[in-house]
Structures are given as C-alpha cells and as structure tokens.
Backbone as CSV, one residue per row, in Angstrom:
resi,resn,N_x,N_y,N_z,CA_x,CA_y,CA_z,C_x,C_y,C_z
1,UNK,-126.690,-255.190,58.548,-127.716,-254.171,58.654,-127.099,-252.768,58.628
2,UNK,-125.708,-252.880,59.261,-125.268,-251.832,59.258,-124.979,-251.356,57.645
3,UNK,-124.443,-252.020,57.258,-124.001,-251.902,56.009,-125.271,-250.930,54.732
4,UNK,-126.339,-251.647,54.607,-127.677,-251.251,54.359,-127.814,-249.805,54.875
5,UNK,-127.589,-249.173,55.908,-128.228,-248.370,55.986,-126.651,-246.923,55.630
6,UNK,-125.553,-247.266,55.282,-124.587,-246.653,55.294,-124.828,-246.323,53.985
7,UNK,-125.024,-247.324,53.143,-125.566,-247.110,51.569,-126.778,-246.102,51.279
8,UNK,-127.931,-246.314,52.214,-128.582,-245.351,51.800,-128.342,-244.255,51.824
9,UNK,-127.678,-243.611,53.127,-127.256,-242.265,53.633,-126.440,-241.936,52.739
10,UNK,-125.134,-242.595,52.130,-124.610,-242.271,51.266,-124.896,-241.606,49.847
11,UNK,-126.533,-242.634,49.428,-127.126,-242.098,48.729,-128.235,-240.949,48.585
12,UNK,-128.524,-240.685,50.038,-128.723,-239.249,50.369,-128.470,-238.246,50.072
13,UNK,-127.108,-238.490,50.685,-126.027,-237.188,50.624,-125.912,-237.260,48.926
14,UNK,-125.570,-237.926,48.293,-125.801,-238.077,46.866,-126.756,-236.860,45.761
15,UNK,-127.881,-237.669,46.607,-129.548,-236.888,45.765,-128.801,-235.272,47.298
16,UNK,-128.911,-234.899,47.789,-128.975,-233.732,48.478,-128.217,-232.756,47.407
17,UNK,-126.717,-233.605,47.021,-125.831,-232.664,47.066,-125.859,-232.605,45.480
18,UNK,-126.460,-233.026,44.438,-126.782,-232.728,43.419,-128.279,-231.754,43.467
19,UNK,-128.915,-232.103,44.134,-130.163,-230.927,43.996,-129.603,-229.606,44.685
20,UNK,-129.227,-229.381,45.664,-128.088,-228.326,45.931,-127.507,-227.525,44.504
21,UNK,-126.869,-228.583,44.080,-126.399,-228.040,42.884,-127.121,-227.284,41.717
22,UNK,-128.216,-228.412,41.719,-129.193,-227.986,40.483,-130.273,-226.467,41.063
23,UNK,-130.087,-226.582,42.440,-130.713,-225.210,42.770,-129.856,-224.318,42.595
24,UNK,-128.921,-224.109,42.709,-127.852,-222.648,42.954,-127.822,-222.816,41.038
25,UNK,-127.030,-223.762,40.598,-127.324,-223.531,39.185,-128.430,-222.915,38.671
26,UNK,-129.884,-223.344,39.052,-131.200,-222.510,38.679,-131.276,-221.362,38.761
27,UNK,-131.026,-221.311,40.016,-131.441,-219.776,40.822,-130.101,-219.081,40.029
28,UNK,-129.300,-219.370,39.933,-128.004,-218.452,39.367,-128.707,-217.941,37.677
29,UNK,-128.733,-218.814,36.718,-129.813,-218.847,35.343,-130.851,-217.880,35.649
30,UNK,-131.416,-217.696,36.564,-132.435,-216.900,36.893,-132.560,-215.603,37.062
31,UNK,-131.134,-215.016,38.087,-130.828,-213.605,38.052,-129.379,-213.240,36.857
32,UNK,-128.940,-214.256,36.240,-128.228,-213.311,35.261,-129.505,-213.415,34.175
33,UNK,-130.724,-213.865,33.770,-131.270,-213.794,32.902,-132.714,-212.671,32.716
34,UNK,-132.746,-212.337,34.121,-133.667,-211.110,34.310,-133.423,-210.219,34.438
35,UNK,-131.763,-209.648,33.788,-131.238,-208.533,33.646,-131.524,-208.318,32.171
36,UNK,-132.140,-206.763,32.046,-132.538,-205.949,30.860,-130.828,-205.517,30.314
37,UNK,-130.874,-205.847,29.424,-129.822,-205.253,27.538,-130.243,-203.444,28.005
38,UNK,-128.811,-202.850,27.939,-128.864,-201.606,27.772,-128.389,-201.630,26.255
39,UNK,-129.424,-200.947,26.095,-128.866,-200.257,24.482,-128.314,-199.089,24.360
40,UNK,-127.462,-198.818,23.571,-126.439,-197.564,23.575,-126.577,-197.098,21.881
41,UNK,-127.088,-196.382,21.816,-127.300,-195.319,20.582,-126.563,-194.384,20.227
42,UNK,-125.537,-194.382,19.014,-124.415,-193.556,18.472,-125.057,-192.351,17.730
43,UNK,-124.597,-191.322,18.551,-125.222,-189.795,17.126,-124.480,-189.786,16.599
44,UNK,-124.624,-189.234,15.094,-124.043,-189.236,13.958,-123.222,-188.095,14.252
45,UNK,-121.706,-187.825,13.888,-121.098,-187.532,14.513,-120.174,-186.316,12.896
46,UNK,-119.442,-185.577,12.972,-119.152,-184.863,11.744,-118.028,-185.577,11.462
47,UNK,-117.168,-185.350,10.384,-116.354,-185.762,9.452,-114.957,-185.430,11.162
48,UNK,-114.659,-184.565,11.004,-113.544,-183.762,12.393,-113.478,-184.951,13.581
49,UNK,-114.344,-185.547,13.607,-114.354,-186.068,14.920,-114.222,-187.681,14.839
50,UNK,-114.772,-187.798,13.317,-114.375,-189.194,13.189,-113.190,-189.766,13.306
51,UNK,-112.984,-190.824,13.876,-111.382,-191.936,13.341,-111.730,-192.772,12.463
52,UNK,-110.292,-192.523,11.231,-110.622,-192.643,9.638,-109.423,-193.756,10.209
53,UNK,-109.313,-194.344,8.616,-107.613,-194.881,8.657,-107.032,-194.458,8.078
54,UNK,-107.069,-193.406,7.794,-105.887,-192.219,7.313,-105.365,-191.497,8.209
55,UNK,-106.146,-191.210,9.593,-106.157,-190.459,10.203,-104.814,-190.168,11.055
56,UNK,-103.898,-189.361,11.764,-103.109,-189.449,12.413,-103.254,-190.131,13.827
57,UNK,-104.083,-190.224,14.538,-104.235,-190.623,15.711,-104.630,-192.309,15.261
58,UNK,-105.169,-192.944,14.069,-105.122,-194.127,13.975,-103.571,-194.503,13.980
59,UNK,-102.490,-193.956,13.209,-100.914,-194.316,13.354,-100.633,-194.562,14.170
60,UNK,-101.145,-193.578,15.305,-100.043,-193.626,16.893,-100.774,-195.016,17.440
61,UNK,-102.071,-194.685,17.156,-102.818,-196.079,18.070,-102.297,-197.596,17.326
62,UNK,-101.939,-197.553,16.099,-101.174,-198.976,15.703,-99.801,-199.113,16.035
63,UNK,-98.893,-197.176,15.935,-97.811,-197.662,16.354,-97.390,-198.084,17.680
64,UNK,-98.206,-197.757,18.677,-98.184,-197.674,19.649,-98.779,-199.538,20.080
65,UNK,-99.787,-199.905,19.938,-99.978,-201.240,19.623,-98.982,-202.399,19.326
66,UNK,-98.149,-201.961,18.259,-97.036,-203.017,17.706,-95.917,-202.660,18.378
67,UNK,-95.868,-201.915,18.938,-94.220,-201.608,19.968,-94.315,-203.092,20.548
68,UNK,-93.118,-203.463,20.572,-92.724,-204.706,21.056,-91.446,-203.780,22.438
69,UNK,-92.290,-203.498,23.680,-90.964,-202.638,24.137,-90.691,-203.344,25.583
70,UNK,-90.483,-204.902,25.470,-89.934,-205.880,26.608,-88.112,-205.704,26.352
71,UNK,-87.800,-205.493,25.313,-85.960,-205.701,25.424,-85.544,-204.916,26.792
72,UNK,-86.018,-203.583,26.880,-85.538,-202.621,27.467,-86.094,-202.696,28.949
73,UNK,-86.698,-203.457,29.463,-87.706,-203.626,30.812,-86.642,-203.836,32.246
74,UNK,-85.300,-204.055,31.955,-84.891,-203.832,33.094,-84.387,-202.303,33.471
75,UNK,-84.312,-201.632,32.020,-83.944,-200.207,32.488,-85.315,-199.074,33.252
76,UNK,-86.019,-199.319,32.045,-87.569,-198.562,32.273,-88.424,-198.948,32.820
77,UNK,-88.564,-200.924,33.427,-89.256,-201.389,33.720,-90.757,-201.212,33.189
78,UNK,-91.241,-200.920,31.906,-92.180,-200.642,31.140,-92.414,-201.132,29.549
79,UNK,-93.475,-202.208,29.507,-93.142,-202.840,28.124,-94.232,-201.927,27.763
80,UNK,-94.749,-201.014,27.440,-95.442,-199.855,26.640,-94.346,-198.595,26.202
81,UNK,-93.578,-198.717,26.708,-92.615,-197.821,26.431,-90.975,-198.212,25.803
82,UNK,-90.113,-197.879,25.194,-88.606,-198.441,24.582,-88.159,-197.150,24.738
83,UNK,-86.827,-197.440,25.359,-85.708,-196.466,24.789,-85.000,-196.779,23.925
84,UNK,-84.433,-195.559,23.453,-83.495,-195.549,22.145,-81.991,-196.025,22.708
85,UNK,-81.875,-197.442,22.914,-80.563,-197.774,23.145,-79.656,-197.716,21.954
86,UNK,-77.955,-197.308,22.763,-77.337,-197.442,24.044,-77.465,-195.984,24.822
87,UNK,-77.476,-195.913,26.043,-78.373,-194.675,26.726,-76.991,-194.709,27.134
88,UNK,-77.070,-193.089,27.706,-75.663,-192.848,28.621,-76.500,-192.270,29.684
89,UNK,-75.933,-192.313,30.940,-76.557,-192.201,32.489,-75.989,-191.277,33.077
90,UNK,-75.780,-190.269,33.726,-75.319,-189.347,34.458,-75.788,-189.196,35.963
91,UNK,-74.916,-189.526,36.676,-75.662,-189.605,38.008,-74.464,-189.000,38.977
92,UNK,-74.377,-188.259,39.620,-73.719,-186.982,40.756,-72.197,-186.197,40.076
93,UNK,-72.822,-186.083,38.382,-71.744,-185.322,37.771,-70.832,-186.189,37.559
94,UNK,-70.868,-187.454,37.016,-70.233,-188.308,36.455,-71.162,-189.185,35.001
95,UNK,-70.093,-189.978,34.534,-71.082,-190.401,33.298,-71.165,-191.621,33.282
C-alpha cells in the first residue's frame, strides 16, 4: 500500500513540476512578446558625412580591424594595439 501511494506522489510532483514549467515558460512568451519594435528612422544625410569605401576613416576602421596585435601582449599587454619590435627601454638613465 505503501508502495501505491509513493507512485502517485511521485507522479504529482511530476504533473506539478512540469506545469510550473509550462507556466514560467508562458508567462515568460508573454512579456518578451508585448514589447513594442522601436523604429529608428535615418535622415538623409550629405555626401561629407557619409562613410564611402574610399573613404579614409573606412582604412583605419579595416586597418585597425585586421591588426593581429597578440605577439606583443606581454610588453603592452594590449591585443588592439602592436609595437614596432625590437623596442629599446630606458629606465633610470640606463638602456
């Protein structure tokens, strides 16, 4: 008898802890889906202000992009940045 009734409870906790689930899942569906889309509208903007791919500031932004600058990371500790190795160091008027 005991047995019988360990099964059901088991299957309780079962159905509880899946409807649990299926509520927070719902209710979750519910408030990311009654959020309104901001729309963002571009003014037309003059020739000066555009980024072309001719442009100089597109260069820096690719060269700057493809820098591969990990070799140098124990000196500068900075992989956005490279030095021009071999560096010479000067530290209390010595070299």
């Amino acid at each position: 008898m005991l047995y019988c009734i360990e099964g059901y409870a088991q299957k309780f906790m079962k159905v509880i802890r899946y409807s649990a689930f299926f509520f927070f899942a719902l209710r979750t569906l519910a408030v990311i889906s009654c959020q309104e889309e901001a729309e963002e509208f571009i003014d037309e903007t003059n020739e000066e202000e555009t980024i072309t791919l001719d442009s100089i500031l597109t260069g820096r932004l690719i060269s700057a992009s493809q820098n591969n600058g990990y070799l140098d990371n124990i000196v500068d500790g900075s992989s956005c940045t490279s030095l021009a190795l071999p560096i010479t160091v000067f530290a209390n008027g010595q070299e």
